[in-house]
Structure formats: C-alpha cells, structure tokens
Short mmCIF file of C-alpha atoms in Angstrom, two decimals:
data_model
loop_
_atom_site.label_atom_id
_atom_site.label_comp_id
_atom_site.label_asym_id
_atom_site.label_seq_id
_atom_site.Cartn_x
_atom_site.Cartn_y
_atom_site.Cartn_z
CA MET A 1 0.00 0.00 0.00
CA LYS A 2 1.39 3.37 -1.03
CA THR A 3 1.44 5.97 1.74
CA MET A 4 1.87 9.72 1.70
CA THR A 5 2.46 12.51 4.15
CA LEU A 6 -0.66 14.64 4.32
CA PRO A 7 0.21 18.26 3.54
CA HIS A 8 0.81 20.65 6.45
CA THR A 9 1.08 17.65 8.80
CA ASP A 10 3.53 14.93 9.79
CA ARG A 11 0.82 12.26 9.41
CA GLU A 12 1.42 9.31 7.10
CA ALA A 13 -1.75 8.11 5.37
CA SER A 14 -2.59 5.43 2.83
CA ASN A 15 -3.60 6.57 -0.64
CA ILE A 16 -6.65 4.32 -0.36
CA ILE A 17 -9.47 5.35 1.99
CA LEU A 18 -12.31 3.22 3.30
CA GLY A 19 -15.62 5.09 3.04
CA LEU A 20 -18.20 4.08 5.63
CA MET A 21 -21.44 5.50 4.19
CA ARG A 22 -23.00 2.05 3.62
CA ILE A 23 -22.45 0.33 6.97
CA SER A 24 -25.68 1.25 8.75
CA SER A 25 -27.29 -2.16 8.12
CA LEU A 26 -24.18 -4.22 8.90
CA SER A 27 -23.73 -6.16 12.11
CA ASP A 28 -20.91 -5.33 14.51
CA ASP A 29 -19.06 -8.45 13.36
CA ASP A 30 -19.43 -7.43 9.71
CA ILE A 31 -18.07 -3.95 10.45
CA ARG A 32 -15.13 -5.40 12.35
CA SER A 33 -14.40 -7.75 9.44
CA LEU A 34 -14.56 -4.85 6.97
CA VAL A 35 -12.26 -2.63 9.01
CA GLY A 36 -9.93 -5.56 9.68
CA ALA A 37 -9.70 -6.35 5.97
CA ALA A 38 -8.95 -2.69 5.28
CA ARG A 39 -6.18 -2.58 7.87
CA ASP A 40 -4.74 -5.86 6.57
CA ALA A 41 -4.61 -4.30 3.09
CA GLY A 42 -2.72 -1.31 4.49
CA ILE A 43 -5.61 1.15 4.52
CA SER A 44 -5.22 3.65 7.37
CA VAL A 45 -7.85 6.29 6.54
CA PHE A 46 -11.55 5.96 7.41
CA ASP A 47 -14.10 8.37 5.95
CA HIS A 48 -17.38 9.35 7.61
CA ALA A 49 -19.96 12.14 7.42
CA ASP A 50 -22.63 13.25 9.85
CA ILE A 51 -25.34 12.55 7.24
CA TYR A 52 -24.36 8.94 6.49
CA GLY A 53 -26.91 6.41 7.71
CA ASP A 54 -30.64 6.16 8.27
CA GLU A 55 -30.38 8.98 10.82
CA ARG A 56 -27.83 11.70 11.50
CA HIS A 57 -24.55 10.19 12.68
CA GLY A 58 -26.04 6.75 12.04
CA CYS A 59 -22.99 5.22 10.32
CA GLU A 60 -20.65 6.91 12.77
CA LYS A 61 -22.56 5.29 15.62
CA ARG A 62 -22.44 1.87 13.99
CA PHE A 63 -18.67 2.28 13.59
CA GLY A 64 -18.24 3.44 17.19
CA ASP A 65 -20.32 0.56 18.53
CA ALA A 66 -18.31 -2.02 16.59
CA ILE A 67 -14.74 -0.71 16.61
CA ALA A 68 -12.63 -0.11 19.71
CA PHE A 69 -9.11 0.89 18.69
CA SER A 70 -6.33 0.53 21.24
CA PRO A 71 -4.36 3.75 21.83
CA ALA A 72 -1.63 2.52 19.49
CA GLU A 73 -4.15 1.53 16.83
CA ARG A 74 -5.94 4.88 17.11
CA ALA A 75 -2.68 6.75 16.65
CA ALA A 76 -1.95 4.73 13.50
CA VAL A 77 -5.21 5.54 11.69
CA THR A 78 -6.80 8.68 10.30
CA ILE A 79 -10.48 9.17 11.05
CA GLN A 80 -12.19 11.93 9.12
CA SER A 81 -15.77 13.13 9.02
CA LYS A 82 -17.73 15.78 7.15
CA VAL A 83 -20.23 18.43 8.18
CA GLY A 84 -22.51 20.94 6.52
CA ILE A 85 -25.34 19.07 4.75
CA ARG A 86 -28.69 19.26 6.49
CA THR A 87 -32.16 18.26 5.33
CA GLY A 88 -33.00 20.68 2.52
CA PHE A 89 -30.11 23.10 3.05
CA PHE A 90 -26.41 23.51 3.73
CA ASP A 91 -25.12 24.94 7.01
CA PHE A 92 -21.58 26.13 7.72
CA SER A 93 -22.61 28.16 10.75
CA ALA A 94 -20.25 27.93 13.71
CA GLU A 95 -23.07 26.67 15.91
CA HIS A 96 -23.85 23.75 13.58
CA ILE A 97 -20.20 22.84 13.00
CA LEU A 98 -19.42 22.75 16.71
CA ARG A 99 -22.56 20.83 17.65
CA SER A 100 -22.16 18.30 14.85
CA VAL A 101 -18.53 17.58 15.70
CA ASP A 102 -19.44 16.91 19.32
CA GLU A 103 -22.15 14.52 18.10
CA SER A 104 -19.71 12.82 15.72
CA LEU A 105 -17.17 12.29 18.49
CA ALA A 106 -19.83 10.82 20.75
CA ALA A 107 -21.12 8.53 17.99
CA LEU A 108 -17.65 7.36 16.97
CA LYS A 109 -16.57 7.03 20.61
CA VAL A 110 -13.29 8.82 19.96
CA ASP A 111 -11.70 11.87 21.56
CA TYR A 112 -10.74 13.62 18.34
CA LEU A 113 -11.07 13.63 14.56
CA ASP A 114 -7.90 13.69 12.52
CA LEU A 115 -9.68 15.61 9.77
CA LEU A 116 -12.96 17.52 9.51
CA LEU A 117 -14.20 18.38 6.01
CA LEU A 118 -16.82 20.92 5.00
CA HIS A 119 -19.30 18.85 2.98
CA ARG A 120 -20.48 20.59 -0.22
CA PRO A 121 -20.19 24.39 -0.54
CA ASP A 122 -22.59 26.54 1.50
CA THR A 123 -23.19 29.68 -0.57
CA LEU A 124 -24.35 31.44 2.61
CA VAL A 125 -21.02 30.73 4.29
CA GLU A 126 -19.54 33.32 6.62
CA PRO A 127 -15.80 32.55 6.53
CA ASP A 128 -15.19 34.25 9.88
CA GLU A 129 -17.70 31.87 11.50
CA VAL A 130 -16.00 28.85 9.97
CA ALA A 131 -12.61 30.13 11.13
CA ALA A 132 -13.90 30.64 14.67
CA ALA A 133 -15.37 27.13 14.76
CA PHE A 134 -12.16 25.58 13.40
CA ASP A 135 -10.01 27.45 15.93
CA THR A 136 -12.28 26.38 18.78
CA LEU A 137 -12.18 22.73 17.70
CA HIS A 138 -8.43 22.75 17.15
CA SER A 139 -7.56 24.45 20.44
CA ALA A 140 -9.80 21.99 22.30
CA GLY A 141 -8.02 19.06 20.65
CA LYS A 142 -11.25 17.84 19.07
CA VAL A 143 -10.04 18.17 15.45
CA LEU A 144 -6.41 18.02 14.35
CA GLY A 145 -6.81 19.17 10.75
CA PHE A 146 -9.35 20.51 8.29
CA GLY A 147 -10.43 20.24 4.68
CA VAL A 148 -13.31 20.68 2.28
CA SER A 149 -15.32 18.59 -0.15
CA ASN A 150 -16.45 19.54 -3.66
CA HIS A 151 -15.08 23.09 -3.37
CA THR A 152 -13.73 25.28 -6.17
CA PRO A 153 -10.50 27.30 -5.93
CA GLY A 154 -12.51 30.50 -5.41
CA GLN A 155 -14.52 28.98 -2.59
CA ILE A 156 -11.32 27.75 -0.95
CA GLU A 157 -9.68 31.16 -1.30
CA LEU A 158 -12.71 32.80 0.30
CA LEU A 159 -12.36 30.51 3.31
CA LYS A 160 -8.59 30.96 3.50
CA ARG A 161 -9.00 34.71 3.84
CA SER A 162 -10.31 34.08 7.38
CA LEU A 163 -8.85 30.71 8.36
CA THR A 164 -5.82 30.34 10.55
CA GLN A 165 -5.84 26.56 10.01
CA PRO A 166 -4.57 25.18 6.68
CA LEU A 167 -6.92 23.26 4.41
CA ILE A 168 -5.39 19.83 3.89
CA VAL A 169 -7.76 17.95 1.57
CA ASN A 170 -10.55 18.49 -0.95
CA GLN A 171 -12.80 15.50 -1.69
CA VAL A 172 -14.25 15.44 -5.23
CA GLN A 173 -15.98 12.97 -7.53
CA LEU A 174 -13.48 11.38 -9.91
CA SER A 175 -13.34 8.27 -12.08
CA ILE A 176 -12.04 7.37 -15.54
CA THR A 177 -15.40 8.31 -17.09
CA HIS A 178 -16.22 11.21 -14.73
CA SER A 179 -13.09 13.32 -14.70
CA PRO A 180 -13.79 16.94 -15.66
CA VAL A 181 -11.22 17.99 -13.07
CA ILE A 182 -8.58 16.34 -15.29
CA ALA A 183 -10.16 16.23 -18.75
CA ALA A 184 -10.80 19.97 -19.13
CA GLY A 185 -7.13 20.77 -18.77
CA VAL A 186 -6.16 18.17 -21.37
CA ALA A 187 -8.50 19.80 -23.91
CA ALA A 188 -7.87 23.43 -22.98
CA ASN A 189 -8.52 26.06 -25.65
CA MET A 190 -10.59 23.76 -27.90
CA ALA A 191 -13.62 25.79 -29.00
CA GLY A 192 -16.79 23.77 -29.53
CA LEU A 193 -15.58 20.79 -27.47
CA ASP A 194 -17.62 20.17 -24.32
CA GLN A 195 -14.63 18.56 -22.62
CA SER A 196 -12.71 21.84 -22.78
CA ILE A 197 -15.27 23.60 -20.57
CA ASP A 198 -13.61 24.13 -17.20
CA ARG A 199 -16.27 23.22 -14.65
CA ASP A 200 -13.87 23.29 -11.71
CA ASN A 201 -11.92 26.51 -12.32
CA GLY A 202 -8.55 24.82 -12.57
CA LEU A 203 -9.06 22.86 -9.35
CA LEU A 204 -6.48 20.15 -10.05
CA ASP A 205 -3.62 22.57 -10.68
CA TYR A 206 -4.79 24.85 -7.86
CA CYS A 207 -4.67 22.00 -5.33
CA ARG A 208 -1.23 20.90 -6.52
CA LEU A 209 0.08 24.46 -6.26
CA ASN A 210 -1.41 24.95 -2.79
CA ASP A 211 -0.53 21.56 -1.26
CA ILE A 212 -4.12 20.35 -0.95
CA THR A 213 -4.64 16.62 -1.41
CA LEU A 214 -7.54 15.57 -3.60
CA GLN A 215 -9.63 12.62 -2.42
CA ALA A 216 -11.58 10.85 -5.19
CA TRP A 217 -15.05 9.56 -4.34
CA SER A 218 -17.13 7.26 -6.61
CA PRO A 219 -14.06 5.93 -8.49
CA PHE A 220 -16.18 3.44 -10.47
CA GLN A 221 -19.22 5.60 -11.28
CA LYS A 222 -20.04 6.30 -14.93
CA GLN A 223 -21.20 9.83 -14.25
CA PHE A 224 -23.29 11.11 -11.34
CA PHE A 225 -24.84 8.14 -9.48
CA ASP A 226 -25.91 6.33 -12.65
CA GLY A 227 -24.12 3.03 -12.18
CA VAL A 228 -20.59 1.76 -12.65
CA PHE A 229 -18.63 1.50 -15.88
CA LEU A 230 -16.87 -1.73 -14.90
CA GLY A 231 -18.54 -4.53 -16.87
CA ASP A 232 -20.80 -2.11 -18.78
CA ARG A 233 -20.07 -3.29 -22.31
CA GLU A 234 -23.17 -1.67 -23.75
CA ASN A 235 -21.78 1.82 -23.12
CA PHE A 236 -18.06 1.24 -22.43
CA ALA A 237 -17.02 -1.85 -24.36
CA GLU A 238 -13.66 -0.49 -25.52
CA LEU A 239 -12.82 0.80 -22.05
CA ASN A 240 -13.64 -2.54 -20.43
CA ASP A 241 -11.57 -4.38 -23.04
CA GLU A 242 -8.60 -2.16 -22.16
CA ILE A 243 -9.18 -2.55 -18.41
CA ASP A 244 -9.36 -6.34 -18.78
CA ARG A 245 -6.18 -6.35 -20.87
CA LEU A 246 -4.27 -4.35 -18.26
CA ALA A 247 -5.72 -6.43 -15.42
CA ALA A 248 -4.19 -9.50 -17.08
CA VAL A 249 -0.87 -7.72 -17.64
CA TYR A 250 -0.57 -6.66 -13.99
CA GLY A 251 -2.24 -9.75 -12.49
CA VAL A 252 -4.97 -7.79 -10.69
CA SER A 253 -8.73 -7.26 -10.91
CA PRO A 254 -10.40 -4.76 -13.26
CA ALA A 255 -11.33 -2.69 -10.19
CA ALA A 256 -7.65 -2.33 -9.31
CA ILE A 257 -6.92 -0.91 -12.77
CA ALA A 258 -9.73 1.65 -12.36
CA VAL A 259 -8.22 2.68 -9.03
CA ALA A 260 -4.70 2.71 -10.47
CA TRP A 261 -5.77 5.20 -13.14
CA ILE A 262 -6.39 7.67 -10.30
CA THR A 263 -3.45 6.79 -8.06
CA ARG A 264 -1.03 6.96 -11.02
CA HIS A 265 -1.61 10.71 -11.33
CA PRO A 266 1.32 12.73 -9.90
CA ALA A 267 -1.09 14.83 -7.82
CA ASN A 268 -1.01 11.97 -5.24
CA ILE A 269 -4.79 11.62 -5.20
CA GLN A 270 -6.34 9.42 -2.52
CA VAL A 271 -9.16 7.06 -3.56
CA VAL A 272 -12.26 6.53 -1.42
CA LEU A 273 -13.66 2.99 -1.64
CA GLY A 274 -17.25 2.74 -0.43
CA THR A 275 -17.69 -1.02 -0.74
CA THR A 276 -18.73 -3.32 2.09
CA ASN A 277 -17.69 -6.44 0.13
CA LEU A 278 -14.41 -7.76 1.52
CA ASP A 279 -13.23 -9.30 -1.75
CA HIS A 280 -14.01 -6.15 -3.72
CA LEU A 281 -12.23 -4.07 -1.10
CA ARG A 282 -9.08 -6.18 -1.29
CA GLN A 283 -9.13 -6.30 -5.09
CA SER A 284 -9.68 -2.56 -5.45
CA ALA A 285 -6.96 -1.75 -2.92
CA ASP A 286 -4.48 -3.55 -5.19
CA GLY A 287 -4.62 -0.44 -7.37
CA SER A 288 -2.73 1.57 -4.75
CA GLU A 289 0.61 1.54 -6.52
CA ILE A 290 0.28 -0.11 -9.95
CA PRO A 291 2.83 1.74 -12.17
CA LEU A 292 0.71 2.42 -15.24
CA SER A 293 2.76 3.81 -18.08
CA ARG A 294 1.83 7.11 -19.71
CA GLU A 295 0.61 5.20 -22.76
CA GLU A 296 -1.56 2.90 -20.61
CA TRP A 297 -2.97 5.83 -18.62
CA TYR A 298 -3.91 7.81 -21.71
CA ARG A 299 -5.37 4.74 -23.40
CA LEU A 300 -7.77 4.35 -20.46
CA PHE A 301 -8.52 8.07 -20.69
CA THR A 302 -9.47 7.96 -24.37
CA THR A 303 -11.39 4.67 -24.25
CA GLY A 304 -13.26 6.17 -21.31
CA GLY A 305 -14.72 8.74 -23.70
CA HIS A 306 -12.27 11.62 -23.53
CA VAL A 307 -10.52 13.40 -26.37
CA LEU A 308 -6.86 14.05 -26.96
CA PRO A 309 -6.72 17.17 -29.17
#
C-alpha cells in the first residue's frame, strides 16, 4: 500500500481510503471484518460524514459501537468526518459545526477527529464563522486538521481569507469516465468541445500548487450516481476491453486498474472505496501503486470517452 504525508502535517496516510457510508445495516461483526480487511490491506484512513446512515450520525454510531481501537491503533489511523449538509439546506454556521462535531465524536466514541471536512459548498457561508469554529475545535483538541469537499478554488480562497488553520484535503468525484477535473485541462482552448469547458476553475492545478490533497469519491461511477462503468459493455465496451487487458498484464482485478488510473496521477490523489464487500475491497486496494505507463494511462482516458486534441 502506497502511503503519503498529508500536507501541512507529519501524518502518514494510505492513498486508499475506506468510506463508511454504507455500513448502517451491517452487524458489529461485519463492520469489524470490513475494518480488519482494510487494515490488513494497508488502509489507514476511514471516511465518515454526519449525514451517512438512516439517521444523523447513524454510520458513525455503527462504527463506534463495533470498533474499539487501542491507543496505538488509534494513533496509527486517520479518522475523518464531514459536516454541513442538512435536510434541505447547507449549514456552515459555527453553531452547527461545533454541535455536529461533538455529536460525531460521541457517535464514533473517539476523543478527536484527525480531519474535519466541509461537505459541499454553502453559498451562505460566513468565513469568519467557519474560522472561529475551526479554531475552537483545534484548540480543544477535538479536530487536528481541516479540509473541504467539492469546493472550487474561489470557494477555498474565500475561506482561506479568514482561516488560521490550513486546508489539507478536498474531496471530489473522480473516475475514468467522470473526470472533468482532469479532462478539461487536457483539452484546454478547444472551442466547440464540451470537454474543454472548465467546470472546476482549474481545481487540479490549484490544489497541486497549494498543497491540498484531492480525495476521489465514486471511483467506479459512470457519471453522477448512474451506475458503474466496470462490466458495462453496452456503453463502455472499448474501455472494459482495455481494463481487462491491463488487469491481465498486472495480475490484478479490473477494479484495481480503475483505481490505479487515479493513483497513477502525480497529484497523489487518494481514492475513497465505499464497498462493504471484503473481496471487492481487497481487489480494489491492489490499485494503490500499480505503475501504469503514460501510454496505458492515456489509453484508459481515451477509451473512457475523452478526447486528446
């Protein structure tokens, strides 16, 4: 498993993350088996959000009920959660951030979060309020570091004007077939080509320039929650042929190749795996450090539906 030092910290973290949004219906034993399989594979980062589950903090509570890390084990893992999405609206108010973090800590049965991410941009954000909440949480030892999710460079800059804490990560949707954050830059300055439209305002380069680690969610999704491209030969036959060919070359599963396409990028992107299937978790995690060549990477890019000008 490839590891990396998270920016602005001395914390080593795996480039594969286990996402816990689907564990609400699992038994304690199933959750322990899932987390154990992740740790055996070298995964050290666990991703939560206050909205995951059948009720607020539902998945966090299931995790906290099932998993009891020893002090040494807790120090070796990174637990992150997200805040800001409420029923029908977004809320980055200091009051909500502080209350939700306390509820997350209680649900998870931990003393601190390694990372807290703002979950989706709140257009009514008051950066000074966010800064005050972050400072309060950090000084109390409740949160060690901070980040965002699905934020543009401008939204990050607006926050940074008030923050005293660095922003460490930005979690975005990214897969071979859903990669505007990468594809727009490849096709820059091509009039009339939809791919050249920059929907993220140069987010990839901005994060690399500002030492913000991207975390890729939905690494197998075709587009936005409309199924996976792996095995979809009706819409992505050529891509699946190429994935299968490379899987045979490297002796791994097709899922590992899809993950490797992301981890191969020099931006050191982390990949969030949301599976609860132990075999799929292990197979996907094999993509942590597969050394795809430039030719192989671009072949996946073009068979995934993107254009090289």
